GROMACS .gro file of C-alpha atoms in nm:
model
  515
    1MET     CA    1  12.101  14.824  21.119
    2CYS     CA    2  12.128  15.208  21.183
    3TRP     CA    3  12.382  15.384  20.970
    4CYS     CA    4  12.097  15.519  20.756
    5LYS     CA    5  11.916  15.676  21.035
    6HIS     CA    6  12.212  15.878  21.185
    7VAL     CA    7  12.414  15.987  20.864
    8VAL     CA    8  12.192  16.262  20.778
    9VAL     CA    9  12.298  16.459  21.103
   10ALA     CA   10  12.664  16.464  21.003
   11LEU     CA   11  12.577  16.594  20.646
   12TYR     CA   12  12.411  16.928  20.724
   13LEU     CA   13  12.572  17.243  20.598
   14SER     CA   14  12.706  17.517  20.810
   15PHE     CA   15  12.464  17.789  20.734
   16LEU     CA   16  12.094  17.882  20.631
   17LEU     CA   17  12.016  18.209  20.470
   18PHE     CA   18  11.753  18.465  20.538
   19SER     CA   19  11.658  18.789  20.401
   20THR     CA   20  11.818  19.116  20.529
   21GLY     CA   21  11.568  19.350  20.343
   22PHE     CA   22  11.494  19.502  20.007
   23SER     CA   23  11.606  19.813  19.815
   24THR     CA   24  11.492  19.970  19.499
   25SER     CA   25  11.713  20.211  19.296
   26THR     CA   26  11.678  20.448  19.021
   27ASP     CA   27  11.780  20.200  18.759
   28GLY     CA   28  11.424  20.041  18.806
   29LEU     CA   29  11.570  19.704  18.961
   30VAL     CA   30  11.408  19.563  19.285
   31ARG     CA   31  11.687  19.412  19.512
   32ILE     CA   32  11.629  19.147  19.784
   33GLY     CA   33  11.936  19.112  19.998
   34LEU     CA   34  12.004  18.773  20.140
   35LYS     CA   35  12.211  18.683  20.443
   36LYS     CA   36  12.352  18.368  20.594
   37ARG     CA   37  12.231  18.190  20.902
   38SER     CA   38  12.388  17.914  21.093
   39LEU     CA   39  12.227  17.570  21.155
   40ASP     CA   40  12.123  17.542  21.523
   41THR     CA   41  12.078  17.256  21.748
   42ASN     CA   42  11.698  17.239  21.697
   43GLU     CA   43  11.744  17.179  21.343
   44GLN     CA   44  11.984  16.894  21.412
   45ILE     CA   45  11.742  16.744  21.658
   46ALA     CA   46  11.471  16.767  21.383
   47ALA     CA   47  11.704  16.586  21.152
   48LYS     CA   48  11.747  16.306  21.395
   49ILE     CA   49  11.397  16.273  21.443
   50GLU     CA   50  11.292  16.283  21.082
   51ALA     CA   51  11.559  16.018  20.985
   52ALA     CA   52  11.463  15.790  21.287
   53GLY     CA   53  11.101  15.814  21.184
   54GLY     CA   54  11.205  15.639  20.847
   55GLU     CA   55  11.181  15.945  20.614
   56LYS     CA   56  11.394  15.863  20.319
   57LEU     CA   57  11.559  16.207  20.285
   58ARG     CA   58  11.810  16.302  20.018
   59ALA     CA   59  11.971  16.612  20.110
   60SER     CA   60  11.842  16.912  19.926
   61THR     CA   61  11.685  16.727  19.639
   62ARG     CA   62  11.326  16.724  19.515
   63ASN     CA   63  11.067  16.483  19.464
   64TYR     CA   64  11.030  16.566  19.089
   65ARG     CA   65  10.727  16.459  18.915
   66PHE     CA   66  10.668  16.478  18.565
   67ARG     CA   67  10.303  16.410  18.457
   68ASN     CA   68  10.102  16.521  18.151
   69ASN     CA   69   9.813  16.708  18.300
   70VAL     CA   70   9.982  16.907  18.571
   71GLY     CA   71   9.673  17.108  18.652
   72ASP     CA   72   9.469  16.798  18.752
   73PRO     CA   73   9.360  16.778  19.119
   74GLY     CA   74   9.575  16.441  19.125
   75ASP     CA   75   9.862  16.619  19.049
   76VAL     CA   76   9.889  16.839  19.362
   77ASP     CA   77  10.220  16.687  19.438
   78ILE     CA   78  10.391  16.758  19.134
   79VAL     CA   79  10.675  16.954  19.309
   80GLY     CA   80  10.806  16.864  19.654
   81LEU     CA   81  11.119  16.963  19.810
   82LYS     CA   82  11.267  16.702  20.008
   83ASN     CA   83  11.491  16.870  20.255
   84TYR     CA   84  11.509  17.270  20.311
   85MET     CA   85  11.763  17.239  20.587
   86ASP     CA   86  12.077  17.224  20.411
   87ALA     CA   87  12.123  17.586  20.277
   88GLN     CA   88  11.867  17.802  20.128
   89TYR     CA   89  11.789  18.157  20.059
   90PHE     CA   90  11.535  18.353  20.239
   91GLY     CA   91  11.342  18.669  20.163
   92GLU     CA   92  11.076  18.873  20.342
   93ILE     CA   93  10.765  18.967  20.164
   94GLY     CA   94  10.438  19.114  20.300
   95VAL     CA   95  10.065  18.959  20.246
   96GLY     CA   96   9.761  19.183  20.277
   97SER     CA   97   9.697  19.540  20.336
   98PRO     CA   98   9.855  19.639  20.574
   99PRO     CA   99  10.133  19.400  20.474
  100GLN     CA  100  10.171  19.102  20.722
  101LYS     CA  101  10.543  18.990  20.701
  102PHE     CA  102  10.640  18.632  20.615
  103THR     CA  103  11.009  18.495  20.546
  104VAL     CA  104  11.000  18.287  20.238
  105ILE     CA  105  11.234  18.067  20.017
  106PHE     CA  106  11.253  18.205  19.656
  107ASP     CA  107  11.243  17.888  19.460
  108THR     CA  108  11.272  17.877  19.086
  109GLY     CA  109  11.171  17.488  19.100
  110SER     CA  110  10.819  17.555  19.207
  111SER     CA  111  10.568  17.794  19.136
  112ASN     CA  112  10.301  17.846  19.427
  113LEU     CA  113  10.312  18.087  19.699
  114TRP     CA  114  10.213  17.962  20.034
  115VAL     CA  115  10.230  18.093  20.378
  116PRO     CA  116  10.068  17.946  20.730
  117SER     CA  117   9.737  18.049  20.796
  118SER     CA  118   9.556  18.170  21.122
  119LYS     CA  119   9.334  17.893  21.073
  120CYS     CA  120   9.629  17.642  21.122
  121TYR     CA  121   9.499  17.494  21.467
  122PHE     CA  122   9.630  17.129  21.478
  123SER     CA  123  10.000  17.173  21.354
  124VAL     CA  124  10.265  17.257  21.595
  125ALA     CA  125  10.474  17.408  21.322
  126CYS     CA  126  10.229  17.691  21.271
  127TYR     CA  127  10.275  17.811  21.614
  128PHE     CA  128  10.636  17.880  21.551
  129HIS     CA  129  10.579  18.100  21.248
  130ALA     CA  130  10.393  18.395  21.142
  131LYS     CA  131  10.036  18.332  21.030
  132TYR     CA  132   9.829  18.500  20.772
  133LYS     CA  133   9.510  18.671  20.916
  134ALA     CA  134   9.253  18.723  20.667
  135THR     CA  135   9.035  18.957  20.876
  136ARG     CA  136   9.313  19.192  20.935
  137SER     CA  137   9.357  19.272  20.564
  138SER     CA  138   9.125  19.528  20.382
  139THR     CA  139   9.229  19.379  20.032
  140TYR     CA  140   9.148  18.995  20.113
  141ASN     CA  141   8.939  18.823  19.872
  142LYS     CA  142   8.794  18.465  19.943
  143ASP     CA  143   8.857  18.167  19.722
  144GLY     CA  144   8.844  17.866  19.940
  145LYS     CA  145   8.960  17.602  19.671
  146SER     CA  146   9.139  17.324  19.856
  147ALA     CA  147   9.524  17.280  19.792
  148SER     CA  148   9.790  17.037  19.903
  149ILE     CA  149  10.165  16.974  19.817
  150HIS     CA  150  10.338  16.680  19.940
  151TYR     CA  151  10.708  16.686  20.064
  152GLY     CA  152  10.964  16.409  20.140
  153THR     CA  153  10.953  16.531  20.503
  154GLY     CA  154  10.588  16.587  20.513
  155ALA     CA  155  10.335  16.789  20.347
  156ILE     CA  156  10.158  17.111  20.352
  157SER     CA  157   9.758  17.139  20.282
  158GLY     CA  158   9.522  17.417  20.293
  159PHE     CA  159   9.316  17.657  20.093
  160PHE     CA  160   9.358  17.904  19.841
  161SER     CA  161   9.297  18.268  19.921
  162ARG     CA  162   9.361  18.616  19.715
  163ASP     CA  163   9.525  18.937  19.848
  164HIS     CA  164   9.802  19.186  19.769
  165VAL     CA  165  10.140  19.056  19.792
  166LYS     CA  166  10.442  19.313  19.855
  167VAL     CA  167  10.790  19.209  19.748
  168GLY     CA  168  11.021  19.503  19.808
  169ASP     CA  169  10.834  19.821  19.708
  170LEU     CA  170  10.615  19.628  19.446
  171VAL     CA  171  10.279  19.551  19.531
  172VAL     CA  172  10.136  19.260  19.331
  173LYS     CA  173   9.755  19.303  19.346
  174ASP     CA  174   9.490  19.000  19.392
  175GLN     CA  175   9.760  18.730  19.398
  176GLU     CA  176   9.613  18.381  19.452
  177PHE     CA  177   9.808  18.190  19.719
  178ILE     CA  178   9.758  17.896  19.966
  179GLU     CA  179   9.679  17.958  20.318
  180ALA     CA  180   9.842  17.649  20.495
  181THR     CA  181   9.623  17.500  20.778
  182ARG     CA  182   9.847  17.158  20.817
  183GLU     CA  183  10.208  17.151  20.843
  184PRO     CA  184  10.274  16.825  21.013
  185SER     CA  185  10.631  16.769  20.968
  186ILE     CA  186  10.911  16.852  21.255
  187THR     CA  187  11.116  16.998  20.952
  188PHE     CA  188  10.849  17.283  20.920
  189MET     CA  189  10.839  17.337  21.309
  190VAL     CA  190  11.221  17.437  21.332
  191ALA     CA  191  11.267  17.568  20.978
  192LYS     CA  192  11.363  17.929  20.972
  193PHE     CA  193  11.123  18.029  20.693
  194ASP     CA  194  10.743  18.042  20.693
  195GLY     CA  195  10.657  17.965  20.347
  196ILE     CA  196  10.760  17.937  19.973
  197LEU     CA  197  10.738  18.183  19.689
  198GLY     CA  198  10.782  17.965  19.366
  199LEU     CA  199  10.946  18.138  19.058
  200GLY     CA  200  10.873  17.856  18.834
  201PHE     CA  201  10.627  17.833  18.538
  202GLN     CA  202  10.244  17.824  18.577
  203GLU     CA  203  10.281  17.459  18.414
  204ILE     CA  204  10.385  17.302  18.748
  205SER     CA  205  10.169  17.543  18.961
  206VAL     CA  206   9.925  17.349  19.205
  207GLY     CA  207   9.578  17.441  19.120
  208ASN     CA  208   9.702  17.610  18.805
  209ALA     CA  209   9.741  17.913  19.025
  210VAL     CA  210   9.903  18.239  18.858
  211PRO     CA  211  10.261  18.264  19.007
  212VAL     CA  212  10.361  18.580  19.154
  213TRP     CA  213  10.626  18.640  18.897
  214TYR     CA  214  10.365  18.625  18.628
  215ASN     CA  215  10.161  18.900  18.792
  216MET     CA  216  10.463  19.104  18.848
  217VAL     CA  217  10.525  19.112  18.471
  218ASN     CA  218  10.133  19.109  18.381
  219GLN     CA  219  10.079  19.417  18.604
  220GLY     CA  220  10.386  19.618  18.462
  221LEU     CA  221  10.583  19.630  18.811
  222VAL     CA  222  10.916  19.543  18.646
  223LYS     CA  223  11.136  19.717  18.410
  224GLU     CA  224  11.223  19.394  18.210
  225PRO     CA  225  11.064  19.043  18.245
  226VAL     CA  226  11.400  18.927  18.379
  227PHE     CA  227  11.521  18.816  18.738
  228SER     CA  228  11.849  18.718  18.849
  229PHE     CA  229  12.027  18.534  19.133
  230TRP     CA  230  12.358  18.604  19.297
  231PHE     CA  231  12.473  18.390  19.574
  232ASN     CA  232  12.765  18.472  19.785
  233ARG     CA  233  12.934  18.137  19.861
  234ASN     CA  234  13.213  18.304  20.083
  235ALA     CA  235  13.162  18.177  20.426
  236GLU     CA  236  13.351  18.453  20.580
  237GLU     CA  237  13.126  18.716  20.475
  238GLU     CA  238  12.797  18.819  20.628
  239GLU     CA  239  12.604  18.912  20.307
  240GLY     CA  240  12.454  18.606  20.158
  241GLY     CA  241  12.363  18.725  19.810
  242GLU     CA  242  12.083  18.907  19.634
  243LEU     CA  243  11.775  18.834  19.407
  244VAL     CA  244  11.715  19.123  19.151
  245PHE     CA  245  11.374  19.149  18.994
  246GLY     CA  246  11.351  19.339  18.670
  247GLY     CA  247  11.687  19.266  18.529
  248VAL     CA  248  12.054  19.205  18.626
  249ASP     CA  249  12.287  19.394  18.868
  250PRO     CA  250  12.627  19.450  18.669
  251LYS     CA  251  12.838  19.433  18.991
  252HIS     CA  252  12.731  19.062  19.053
  253PHE     CA  253  12.885  18.923  18.741
  254LYS     CA  254  13.212  18.919  18.537
  255GLY     CA  255  13.220  18.902  18.140
  256GLU     CA  256  12.938  18.799  17.940
  257HIS     CA  257  12.638  18.551  17.987
  258THR     CA  258  12.611  18.258  17.794
  259TYR     CA  259  12.229  18.200  17.718
  260VAL     CA  260  12.044  17.894  17.635
  261PRO     CA  261  11.687  17.865  17.552
  262VAL     CA  262  11.419  17.722  17.773
  263THR     CA  263  11.323  17.362  17.619
  264ARG     CA  264  11.033  17.283  17.816
  265LYS     CA  265  10.827  17.515  18.065
  266GLY     CA  266  10.766  17.409  18.401
  267TYR     CA  267  11.083  17.399  18.559
  268TRP     CA  268  11.363  17.630  18.409
  269GLN     CA  269  11.488  17.354  18.187
  270PHE     CA  270  11.749  17.378  17.903
  271ASP     CA  271  11.973  17.136  17.703
  272MET     CA  272  12.302  17.075  17.862
  273GLY     CA  273  12.600  16.916  17.667
  274ASP     CA  274  12.893  16.685  17.806
  275VAL     CA  275  13.012  16.627  18.158
  276LEU     CA  276  13.374  16.651  18.218
  277ILE     CA  277  13.600  16.537  18.495
  278ASP     CA  278  13.962  16.677  18.503
  279GLY     CA  279  13.880  16.797  18.162
  280LYS     CA  280  13.809  16.453  18.025
  281SER     CA  281  13.453  16.378  17.873
  282THR     CA  282  13.263  16.138  18.046
  283GLY     CA  283  13.056  16.057  17.722
  284PHE     CA  284  12.743  16.032  17.940
  285CYS     CA  285  12.556  16.342  17.775
  286ALA     CA  286  12.732  16.307  17.447
  287GLY     CA  287  12.391  16.303  17.298
  288GLY     CA  288  12.274  16.575  17.530
  289CYS     CA  289  12.106  16.591  17.854
  290ALA     CA  290  11.847  16.797  18.006
  291ALA     CA  291  11.905  17.022  18.300
  292ILE     CA  292  11.733  17.283  18.509
  293ALA     CA  293  11.864  17.571  18.711
  294ASP     CA  294  11.703  17.560  19.074
  295SER     CA  295  11.765  17.809  19.343
  296GLY     CA  296  11.553  17.560  19.584
  297THR     CA  297  11.818  17.289  19.569
  298SER     CA  298  12.122  17.317  19.765
  299LEU     CA  299  12.359  17.078  19.579
  300LEU     CA  300  12.409  16.948  19.224
  301ALA     CA  301  12.207  16.655  19.128
  302GLY     CA  302  12.237  16.409  18.840
  303PRO     CA  303  12.196  16.046  18.728
  304THR     CA  304  12.341  15.793  18.980
  305ALA     CA  305  12.585  15.630  18.710
  306ILE     CA  306  12.757  15.944  18.651
  307ILE     CA  307  12.740  16.099  18.985
  308THR     CA  308  12.898  15.785  19.132
  309GLU     CA  309  13.200  15.806  18.873
  310ILE     CA  310  13.239  16.202  18.998
  311ASN     CA  311  13.228  16.082  19.357
  312HIS     CA  312  13.496  15.812  19.270
  313ALA     CA  313  13.722  16.078  19.104
  314ILE     CA  314  13.708  16.316  19.392
  315GLY     CA  315  13.743  16.040  19.648
  316ALA     CA  316  13.400  16.058  19.803
  317ALA     CA  317  13.315  15.766  20.033
  318GLY     CA  318  12.990  15.608  19.968
  319ILE     CA  319  12.789  15.301  20.091
  320LEU     CA  320  12.859  14.949  19.949
  321SER     CA  321  12.571  14.829  19.733
  322GLN     CA  322  12.553  14.439  19.748
  323GLU     CA  323  12.311  14.431  19.444
  324CYS     CA  324  12.596  14.634  19.245
  325LYS     CA  325  12.881  14.391  19.365
  326THR     CA  326  12.665  14.072  19.285
  327VAL     CA  327  12.593  14.205  18.918
  328VAL     CA  328  12.955  14.269  18.863
  329SER     CA  329  13.068  13.919  18.998
  330GLN     CA  330  12.801  13.718  18.820
  331TYR     CA  331  12.753  13.917  18.501
  332GLY     CA  332  13.040  14.138  18.463
  333GLN     CA  333  13.232  13.938  18.223
  334MET     CA  334  12.944  13.877  18.019
  335ILE     CA  335  12.831  14.240  18.001
  336LEU     CA  336  13.170  14.331  17.890
  337GLU     CA  337  13.185  14.066  17.618
  338LEU     CA  338  12.867  14.202  17.495
  339LEU     CA  339  12.992  14.554  17.479
  340LEU     CA  340  13.324  14.421  17.289
  341ALA     CA  341  13.079  14.245  17.048
  342GLU     CA  342  12.921  14.578  16.984
  343ALA     CA  343  12.592  14.459  17.116
  344SER     CA  344  12.321  14.760  17.170
  345PRO     CA  345  12.410  14.890  17.533
  346LYS     CA  346  12.043  14.951  17.592
  347LYS     CA  347  11.956  14.602  17.527
  348ILE     CA  348  12.227  14.431  17.728
  349CYS     CA  349  12.057  14.396  18.072
  350SER     CA  350  11.738  14.247  17.907
  351GLN     CA  351  11.961  13.998  17.706
  352ILE     CA  352  12.112  13.872  18.029
  353GLY     CA  353  11.789  13.873  18.194
  354LEU     CA  354  11.821  14.128  18.445
  355CYS     CA  355  11.579  14.396  18.292
  356THR     CA  356  11.251  14.356  18.104
  357PHE     CA  357  11.300  14.545  17.795
  358ASP     CA  358  11.019  14.731  17.635
  359GLY     CA  359  11.168  14.880  17.323
  360THR     CA  360  11.315  15.178  17.476
  361ARG     CA  361  11.475  15.074  17.799
  362GLY     CA  362  11.476  14.869  18.104
  363VAL     CA  363  11.200  14.862  18.367
  364SER     CA  364  11.390  15.044  18.608
  365ALA     CA  365  11.273  15.405  18.662
  366ASP     CA  366  11.521  15.502  18.899
  367ILE     CA  367  11.843  15.368  19.094
  368LYS     CA  368  11.777  15.216  19.439
  369SER     CA  369  12.056  15.187  19.689
  370VAL     CA  370  12.096  14.917  19.953
  371VAL     CA  371  11.772  14.877  20.157
  372ASP     CA  372  11.809  14.899  20.535
  373GLU     CA  373  11.831  14.556  20.722
  374GLU     CA  374  11.528  14.647  20.927
  375THR     CA  375  11.319  14.674  20.590
  376LYS     CA  376  11.462  14.389  20.391
  377ASP     CA  377  11.240  14.125  20.525
  378VAL     CA  378  10.929  14.301  20.387
  379SER     CA  379  11.094  14.408  20.036
  380SER     CA  380  10.923  14.254  19.744
  381ASP     CA  381  11.099  14.036  19.480
  382GLY     CA  382  10.992  14.311  19.231
  383LEU     CA  383  11.189  14.568  19.428
  384LYS     CA  384  11.487  14.356  19.433
  385ASP     CA  385  11.466  14.274  19.078
  386ASP     CA  386  11.446  14.637  18.981
  387THR     CA  387  11.749  14.713  19.194
  388MET     CA  388  11.941  14.445  19.003
  389CYS     CA  389  11.823  14.581  18.670
  390SER     CA  390  11.924  14.932  18.788
  391ALA     CA  391  12.263  14.806  18.908
  392CYS     CA  392  12.312  14.649  18.567
  393GLU     CA  393  12.228  14.952  18.377
  394MET     CA  394  12.493  15.149  18.566
  395THR     CA  395  12.740  14.892  18.493
  396VAL     CA  396  12.688  14.911  18.137
  397VAL     CA  397  12.747  15.294  18.132
  398TRP     CA  398  13.065  15.254  18.344
  399MET     CA  399  13.210  14.974  18.130
  400GLN     CA  400  13.140  15.187  17.824
  401ASN     CA  401  13.324  15.488  17.956
  402GLN     CA  402  13.632  15.269  18.046
  403LEU     CA  403  13.626  15.113  17.708
  404ARG     CA  404  13.629  15.432  17.539
  405GLN     CA  405  13.944  15.495  17.728
  406ASN     CA  406  14.110  15.174  17.609
  407GLN     CA  407  14.140  15.007  17.941
  408THR     CA  408  14.233  14.646  17.990
  409GLN     CA  409  13.954  14.396  18.099
  410GLU     CA  410  14.114  14.342  18.434
  411ARG     CA  411  14.131  14.719  18.506
  412ILE     CA  412  13.784  14.779  18.395
  413MET     CA  413  13.650  14.492  18.633
  414ASN     CA  414  13.843  14.649  18.912
  415TYR     CA  415  13.733  14.986  18.847
  416ILE     CA  416  13.353  14.899  18.833
  417ASN     CA  417  13.381  14.725  19.165
  418GLU     CA  418  13.541  15.042  19.300
  419LEU     CA  419  13.244  15.236  19.156
  420CYS     CA  420  13.006  14.997  19.347
  421GLU     CA  421  13.170  15.096  19.687
  422ARG     CA  422  13.110  15.461  19.593
  423LEU     CA  423  12.742  15.432  19.561
  424PRO     CA  424  12.586  15.714  19.786
  425SER     CA  425  12.391  15.658  20.092
  426PRO     CA  426  12.014  15.639  20.071
  427MET     CA  427  12.018  15.991  20.136
  428GLY     CA  428  12.238  16.062  19.852
  429GLU     CA  429  12.537  16.224  20.018
  430SER     CA  430  12.889  16.136  20.005
  431ALA     CA  431  13.190  16.250  20.219
  432VAL     CA  432  13.521  16.347  20.126
  433ASP     CA  433  13.860  16.417  20.322
  434CYS     CA  434  13.885  16.784  20.384
  435GLU     CA  435  14.257  16.780  20.360
  436ASN     CA  436  14.247  16.630  19.998
  437LEU     CA  437  14.090  16.933  19.814
  438ALA     CA  438  14.421  17.033  19.651
  439SER     CA  439  14.436  16.710  19.491
  440MET     CA  440  14.078  16.681  19.371
  441PRO     CA  441  13.997  16.736  19.001
  442ASN     CA  442  13.765  17.018  18.845
  443VAL     CA  443  13.413  16.896  18.732
  444SER     CA  444  13.283  17.081  18.443
  445PHE     CA  445  12.961  17.108  18.242
  446THR     CA  446  12.905  17.209  17.882
  447ILE     CA  447  12.628  17.469  17.830
  448GLY     CA  448  12.567  17.640  17.515
  449ASP     CA  449  12.902  17.711  17.371
  450ARG     CA  450  13.100  17.722  17.708
  451VAL     CA  451  13.251  17.473  17.955
  452PHE     CA  452  13.152  17.581  18.330
  453ASP     CA  453  13.428  17.454  18.560
  454LEU     CA  454  13.356  17.384  18.938
  455SER     CA  455  13.678  17.348  19.142
  456PRO     CA  456  13.694  17.147  19.452
  457PRO     CA  457  13.650  17.448  19.690
  458GLN     CA  458  13.324  17.533  19.498
  459TYR     CA  459  13.180  17.196  19.468
  460VAL     CA  460  13.282  17.054  19.845
  461LEU     CA  461  13.059  17.204  20.129
  462LYS     CA  462  13.257  17.212  20.473
  463VAL     CA  463  13.061  17.156  20.790
  464GLY     CA  464  13.218  17.287  21.114
  465GLU     CA  465  13.589  17.402  21.182
  466GLY     CA  466  13.892  17.238  21.313
  467PRO     CA  467  13.930  16.877  21.406
  468VAL     CA  468  13.534  16.814  21.369
  469ALA     CA  469  13.495  16.962  21.034
  470GLN     CA  470  13.350  16.747  20.783
  471CYS     CA  471  13.351  16.785  20.384
  472ILE     CA  472  13.058  16.667  20.193
  473SER     CA  473  13.037  16.622  19.809
  474GLY     CA  474  12.831  16.863  19.631
  475PHE     CA  475  12.722  16.606  19.392
  476ILE     CA  476  12.429  16.362  19.478
  477ALA     CA  477  12.252  16.102  19.273
  478MET     CA  478  11.877  16.155  19.132
  479ASP     CA  479  11.729  15.964  18.841
  480VAL     CA  480  11.461  16.072  18.618
  481PRO     CA  481  11.373  15.834  18.344
  482PRO     CA  482  11.319  15.912  17.975
  483PRO     CA  483  11.169  16.106  17.805
  484ARG     CA  484  11.233  16.366  18.065
  485GLY     CA  485  11.558  16.237  18.170
  486PRO     CA  486  11.849  16.204  18.220
  487LEU     CA  487  11.785  16.538  18.395
  488TRP     CA  488  12.055  16.742  18.588
  489ILE     CA  489  11.956  16.986  18.878
  490LEU     CA  490  12.187  17.255  18.890
  491GLY     CA  491  12.130  17.393  19.234
  492ASP     CA  492  12.305  17.630  19.471
  493VAL     CA  493  12.638  17.455  19.421
  494PHE     CA  494  12.656  17.561  19.051
  495MET     CA  495  12.436  17.895  19.095
  496GLY     CA  496  12.687  18.012  19.355
  497ARG     CA  497  12.960  17.986  19.126
  498TYR     CA  498  12.771  18.134  18.826
  499HIS     CA  499  12.536  18.439  18.821
  500THR     CA  500  12.221  18.306  18.699
  501VAL     CA  501  11.979  18.497  18.489
  502PHE     CA  502  11.604  18.391  18.451
  503ASP     CA  503  11.505  18.577  18.106
  504TYR     CA  504  11.112  18.528  18.122
  505GLY     CA  505  11.063  18.762  17.807
  506ASN     CA  506  11.293  18.562  17.585
  507MET     CA  507  11.235  18.217  17.735
  508ARG     CA  508  11.617  18.157  17.820
  509VAL     CA  509  11.858  18.102  18.114
  510GLY     CA  510  12.198  18.279  18.126
  511PHE     CA  511  12.534  18.209  18.311
  512ALA     CA  512  12.819  18.423  18.382
  513ASP     CA  513  13.103  18.425  18.622
  514ALA     CA  514  12.991  18.557  18.987
  515ALA     CA  515  13.160  18.859  19.083
   0.00000   0.00000   0.00000
């Protein structure tokens, strides 16, 4: 069975972004311009090869890890980007004296700086990108500590070094960074970026390295301990956006920002309220949900149960999940009767024998979609049981939402079967009909005291033009278990609509209408 190997090719977005340069003005702000770049044939070929090799990609989502001792050597893979190739924002930096130029992704979802090393001898990817040469820098300081970061489409490994890092006109002195000596993935070979500059907190920094942003603040290089993103989502315009260090640029937003406090340092995490479809509450986050603002994720990710409901509402076509259908046909009526009898929703799946209840939730840590036919014969009974448990937990959530709307039992059962058919592909994406945008509902998120709307043109990403054009839902599924989840990842789909301020000094994140 090969559908999961080829679907990724049709789902890549129509542009990548790279830096145009820097500017520093008398207002004390350091501006980094961003520019759009089209996806090319090499990247499509790489996507095919990666998918055919069995990589389980989820477009533009991360391999988020949540461990207790994030500085331990065993936690070097705490942050991993699954796929950089959909739509990213690039900028140019300089490392060393004189500065050696590198194109990097400015990523609020990670905290390390890494660039390819001149000592990268055995990875083809290094031959296609700029490489740092320590011998050419008068300010280089040896460190040598080993480092490794694992990604969904490969990994990078190498060692730490120290040198000056130039961002715009700012020079960060003695910055710890990773010289990558191995980049085995084809994705890195054809990527338009050389490395990553993380703008997250030190709590998720591999090797506990001090992030570049921390040193900008500590060395007194910025006017205010604030940086902000403006992403230009107008595909017709050449300008891609701007990253501002030291404050905010008033011309990039309208009205006032709504600020919420950072609730947990690591990612830029905050509390989010309800999720609404066409103005109606889904009830999923009635008790509150955690969210992060992440410039390194192109789409908007959330729990599978509610993402499936959103994709159903917008007419996004997913992949049939047999496990989901089985749960509905064999246990659906029983689940419904237990809900009507006011049984504890969290215990229902264990009561009917599909989950092992541990006092807080089922054993399922994440929702799994249908296993490829080629791997079913080696799947363990434990995996299958966990998938059935996950399908049951989703069914309970969906039925709860329908009961709140006073739907009939027959309507509820039909609706749940429809949702099963809308489950996303193993890569997380779902397609919509480009001609139906006018009839699709708004999807909204409550943050602070404001409801933030996304209209169909804002959450649907169009790939190509004319009769070959494809439209992709900007919503993808990702499940993070309690206590850190449910977690929403507000990536570029959201940040493109709303100018985003990362206020390090006051430990808060702010959103305002982008101008």
